[in-house]
CSV table of C-alpha atoms in Angstrom, one decimal:
chain,number,residue,atom,x,y,z
A,116,MET,CA,0.0,0.0,0.0
A,117,LYS,CA,1.1,3.5,-0.8
A,118,ASN,CA,-0.2,6.5,1.2
A,119,LEU,CA,-0.2,10.0,-0.3
A,120,LEU,CA,-0.7,13.0,2.1
A,121,VAL,CA,-1.8,16.0,0.2
A,122,MET,CA,-1.4,19.2,2.2
A,123,ARG,CA,-2.4,22.7,1.3
A,124,HIS,CA,-0.1,25.3,2.7
A,125,ALA,CA,-1.1,27.0,5.9
A,126,LYS,CA,-2.6,30.5,6.1
A,127,SER,CA,-0.4,33.1,4.4
A,128,ASP,CA,0.1,36.8,4.5
A,129,TRP,CA,-1.4,39.0,1.8
A,130,GLY,CA,0.4,42.3,2.7
A,131,LYS,CA,3.7,43.9,1.8
A,132,ASN,CA,3.1,43.9,-2.0
A,133,LEU,CA,5.2,40.8,-2.4
A,134,PRO,CA,5.1,38.6,-5.5
A,135,ASP,CA,2.8,35.6,-5.0
A,136,ILE,CA,5.6,33.1,-4.7
A,137,GLU,CA,7.3,35.1,-1.9
A,138,ARG,CA,4.2,35.4,0.4
A,139,PRO,CA,5.1,34.0,3.9
A,140,LEU,CA,2.9,32.4,6.5
A,141,ASN,CA,0.9,34.6,8.8
A,142,LYS,CA,0.7,34.0,12.6
A,143,ARG,CA,-2.3,31.7,12.2
A,144,GLY,CA,-0.5,29.7,9.6
A,145,GLU,CA,2.6,29.4,11.8
A,146,LYS,CA,0.5,27.9,14.5
A,147,ALA,CA,-1.6,25.6,12.3
A,148,ALA,CA,1.2,23.7,10.5
A,149,PRO,CA,2.8,22.2,13.6
A,150,ILE,CA,-0.6,21.2,14.9
A,151,MET,CA,-1.2,19.2,11.7
A,152,GLY,CA,2.2,17.6,12.0
A,153,LYS,CA,1.5,16.4,15.5
A,154,GLU,CA,-1.9,15.1,14.3
A,155,LEU,CA,-0.2,13.1,11.6
A,156,MET,CA,2.0,11.5,14.2
A,157,LYS,CA,-1.0,10.6,16.3
A,158,ARG,CA,-2.6,8.9,13.3
A,159,ASN,CA,0.7,7.0,12.5
A,160,LYS,CA,1.0,8.9,9.2
A,161,THR,CA,4.5,10.3,9.6
A,162,PRO,CA,5.8,10.8,6.0
A,163,ASP,CA,8.8,8.9,4.7
A,164,LEU,CA,9.3,11.7,2.1
A,165,ILE,CA,8.1,15.3,1.9
A,166,LEU,CA,7.9,17.3,-1.3
A,167,SER,CA,7.0,20.9,-1.5
A,168,SER,CA,6.2,23.7,-3.9
A,169,PRO,CA,8.9,26.4,-4.1
A,170,ALA,CA,6.5,29.1,-2.9
A,171,LYS,CA,7.6,30.5,0.4
A,172,ARG,CA,4.3,29.8,2.2
A,173,ALA,CA,4.5,26.1,1.1
A,174,LEU,CA,8.1,25.8,2.1
A,175,GLU,CA,7.4,27.3,5.5
A,176,THR,CA,4.5,25.0,6.0
A,177,ALA,CA,6.6,22.0,5.1
A,178,LYS,CA,9.4,23.1,7.5
A,179,LYS,CA,6.9,23.5,10.3
A,180,ILE,CA,5.7,19.9,9.6
A,181,ILE,CA,9.3,18.7,9.6
A,182,GLU,CA,10.0,20.3,13.0
A,183,ALA,CA,6.8,18.9,14.5
A,184,ILE,CA,7.5,15.3,13.3
A,185,ASP,CA,11.3,15.3,13.7
A,186,TYR,CA,11.8,14.4,10.0
A,187,GLN,CA,15.4,13.7,9.2
A,188,LYS,CA,15.5,13.5,5.4
A,189,GLU,CA,15.9,16.2,2.8
A,190,LEU,CA,12.9,18.4,1.9
A,191,ILE,CA,12.4,18.0,-1.9
A,192,ILE,CA,11.3,21.1,-3.8
A,193,VAL,CA,9.2,20.4,-6.9
A,194,LYS,CA,8.8,23.5,-9.2
A,195,ASP,CA,5.8,21.8,-10.9
A,196,PHE,CA,3.8,22.0,-7.6
A,197,TYR,CA,3.7,25.8,-8.2
A,198,PHE,CA,4.1,26.3,-11.9
A,199,GLY,CA,2.7,23.1,-13.3
A,200,TYR,CA,-0.5,21.4,-14.3
A,201,MET,CA,-2.3,18.3,-13.1
A,202,GLU,CA,-0.3,16.1,-15.4
A,203,HIS,CA,3.0,17.4,-14.1
A,204,ILE,CA,2.0,16.8,-10.5
A,205,ILE,CA,0.8,13.3,-11.1
A,206,ASN,CA,4.0,12.5,-13.0
A,207,SER,CA,6.0,13.9,-10.0
A,208,ILE,CA,4.1,11.5,-7.7
A,209,LYS,CA,4.8,8.6,-10.0
A,210,THR,CA,8.6,9.2,-9.7
A,211,ILE,CA,8.6,8.8,-5.9
A,212,ASP,CA,11.0,6.0,-4.9
A,213,ASN,CA,9.1,2.9,-3.8
A,214,GLU,CA,11.1,2.7,-0.6
A,215,ASN,CA,8.8,5.5,0.6
A,216,ASN,CA,5.4,4.2,1.6
A,217,ILE,CA,4.0,7.5,3.0
A,218,ALA,CA,4.7,10.6,0.9
A,219,MET,CA,3.5,14.1,1.7
A,220,ILE,CA,3.2,16.8,-0.9
A,221,VAL,CA,2.7,20.4,0.1
A,222,GLY,CA,1.2,22.9,-2.3
A,223,HIS,CA,-1.7,25.0,-3.4
A,224,ASN,CA,-5.4,25.2,-4.4
A,225,PRO,CA,-7.2,24.9,-6.7
A,226,LEU,CA,-4.8,22.2,-7.9
A,227,TRP,CA,-4.7,20.3,-4.7
A,228,GLU,CA,-8.4,20.0,-4.4
A,229,ASP,CA,-8.5,18.9,-8.0
A,230,LEU,CA,-5.7,16.5,-7.5
A,231,VAL,CA,-7.5,14.8,-4.5
A,232,ALA,CA,-10.7,14.5,-6.6
A,233,GLU,CA,-8.7,13.2,-9.7
A,234,LEU,CA,-6.8,10.6,-7.8
A,235,SER,CA,-9.6,9.4,-5.5
A,236,SER,CA,-12.7,7.4,-6.3
A,237,LYS,CA,-14.7,10.0,-4.4
A,238,SER,CA,-17.3,11.9,-6.4
A,239,GLY,CA,-18.2,15.4,-5.8
A,240,PHE,CA,-16.4,18.6,-4.9
A,241,ILE,CA,-13.4,18.4,-2.5
A,242,THR,CA,-12.7,21.3,-0.1
A,243,MET,CA,-9.3,21.9,1.3
A,244,PRO,CA,-9.0,25.0,3.4
A,245,THR,CA,-5.5,26.3,4.4
A,246,ALA,CA,-3.4,23.7,6.3
A,247,ALA,CA,-5.8,20.9,5.4
A,248,VAL,CA,-4.3,17.4,4.8
A,249,ALA,CA,-6.0,14.7,2.7
A,250,SER,CA,-4.9,11.1,3.0
A,251,LEU,CA,-5.2,9.0,-0.1
A,252,MET,CA,-4.5,5.2,0.0
A,253,PHE,CA,-3.4,3.3,-3.1
A,254,GLU,CA,-3.5,-0.5,-3.3
A,255,THR,CA,-0.1,-0.8,-4.9
A,256,ASP,CA,3.5,-1.1,-3.9
A,257,ASP,CA,4.6,1.0,-6.9
A,258,TRP,CA,4.1,4.7,-7.1
A,259,SER,CA,4.5,4.7,-10.9
A,260,THR,CA,1.2,2.7,-11.3
A,261,ILE,CA,-0.9,5.4,-9.7
A,262,THR,CA,-3.6,6.6,-12.0
A,263,GLU,CA,-6.7,8.7,-11.9
A,264,GLN,CA,-9.4,7.3,-9.7
A,265,SER,CA,-7.0,4.6,-8.3
A,266,GLY,CA,-6.9,6.0,-4.8
A,267,LYS,CA,-9.3,5.9,-1.9
A,268,LEU,CA,-9.8,9.1,0.1
A,269,GLU,CA,-9.3,8.0,3.7
A,270,TRP,CA,-9.9,11.4,5.3
A,271,ILE,CA,-9.4,15.2,5.1
A,272,ILE,CA,-8.4,16.9,8.4
A,273,THR,CA,-8.2,20.7,9.0
A,274,PRO,CA,-6.8,22.6,12.0
A,275,LYS,CA,-10.4,23.6,12.9
A,276,SER,CA,-11.5,20.0,12.9
A,277,LEU,CA,-9.0,19.1,15.6
């Protein structure tokens, strides 16, 4: 079984006239991300691998998760998580090394909501507010075999739901 954790970045700051890619987390986002990391540990969903968008708010979210779960591996930055399309994101997931059973990707809406809907067999609209994490389970031992509708949406958690 492979488990993909899809996390939307935590709440970000809209001020300071920064380019979108440089927007940092705000205070609420800085508090929410570690809470989500601790919840993943409680659920035995500690990632073997974490990949993130290059946007500052996504990187800061990933780093807060890393601190909360004491992750010791390298954080992988995937440009396609910010600049890409659905096909690019799915292709990035398919290249994950099979030694990793639980992988987390940190990025942005609307792509992340669309990705969860695309990969899961769940019909209907998916809602992922800031700092939400969706857990998708795949009945495979090979990331490269993941296709549309091949996953099962296990749950979506948000800071407010905890």
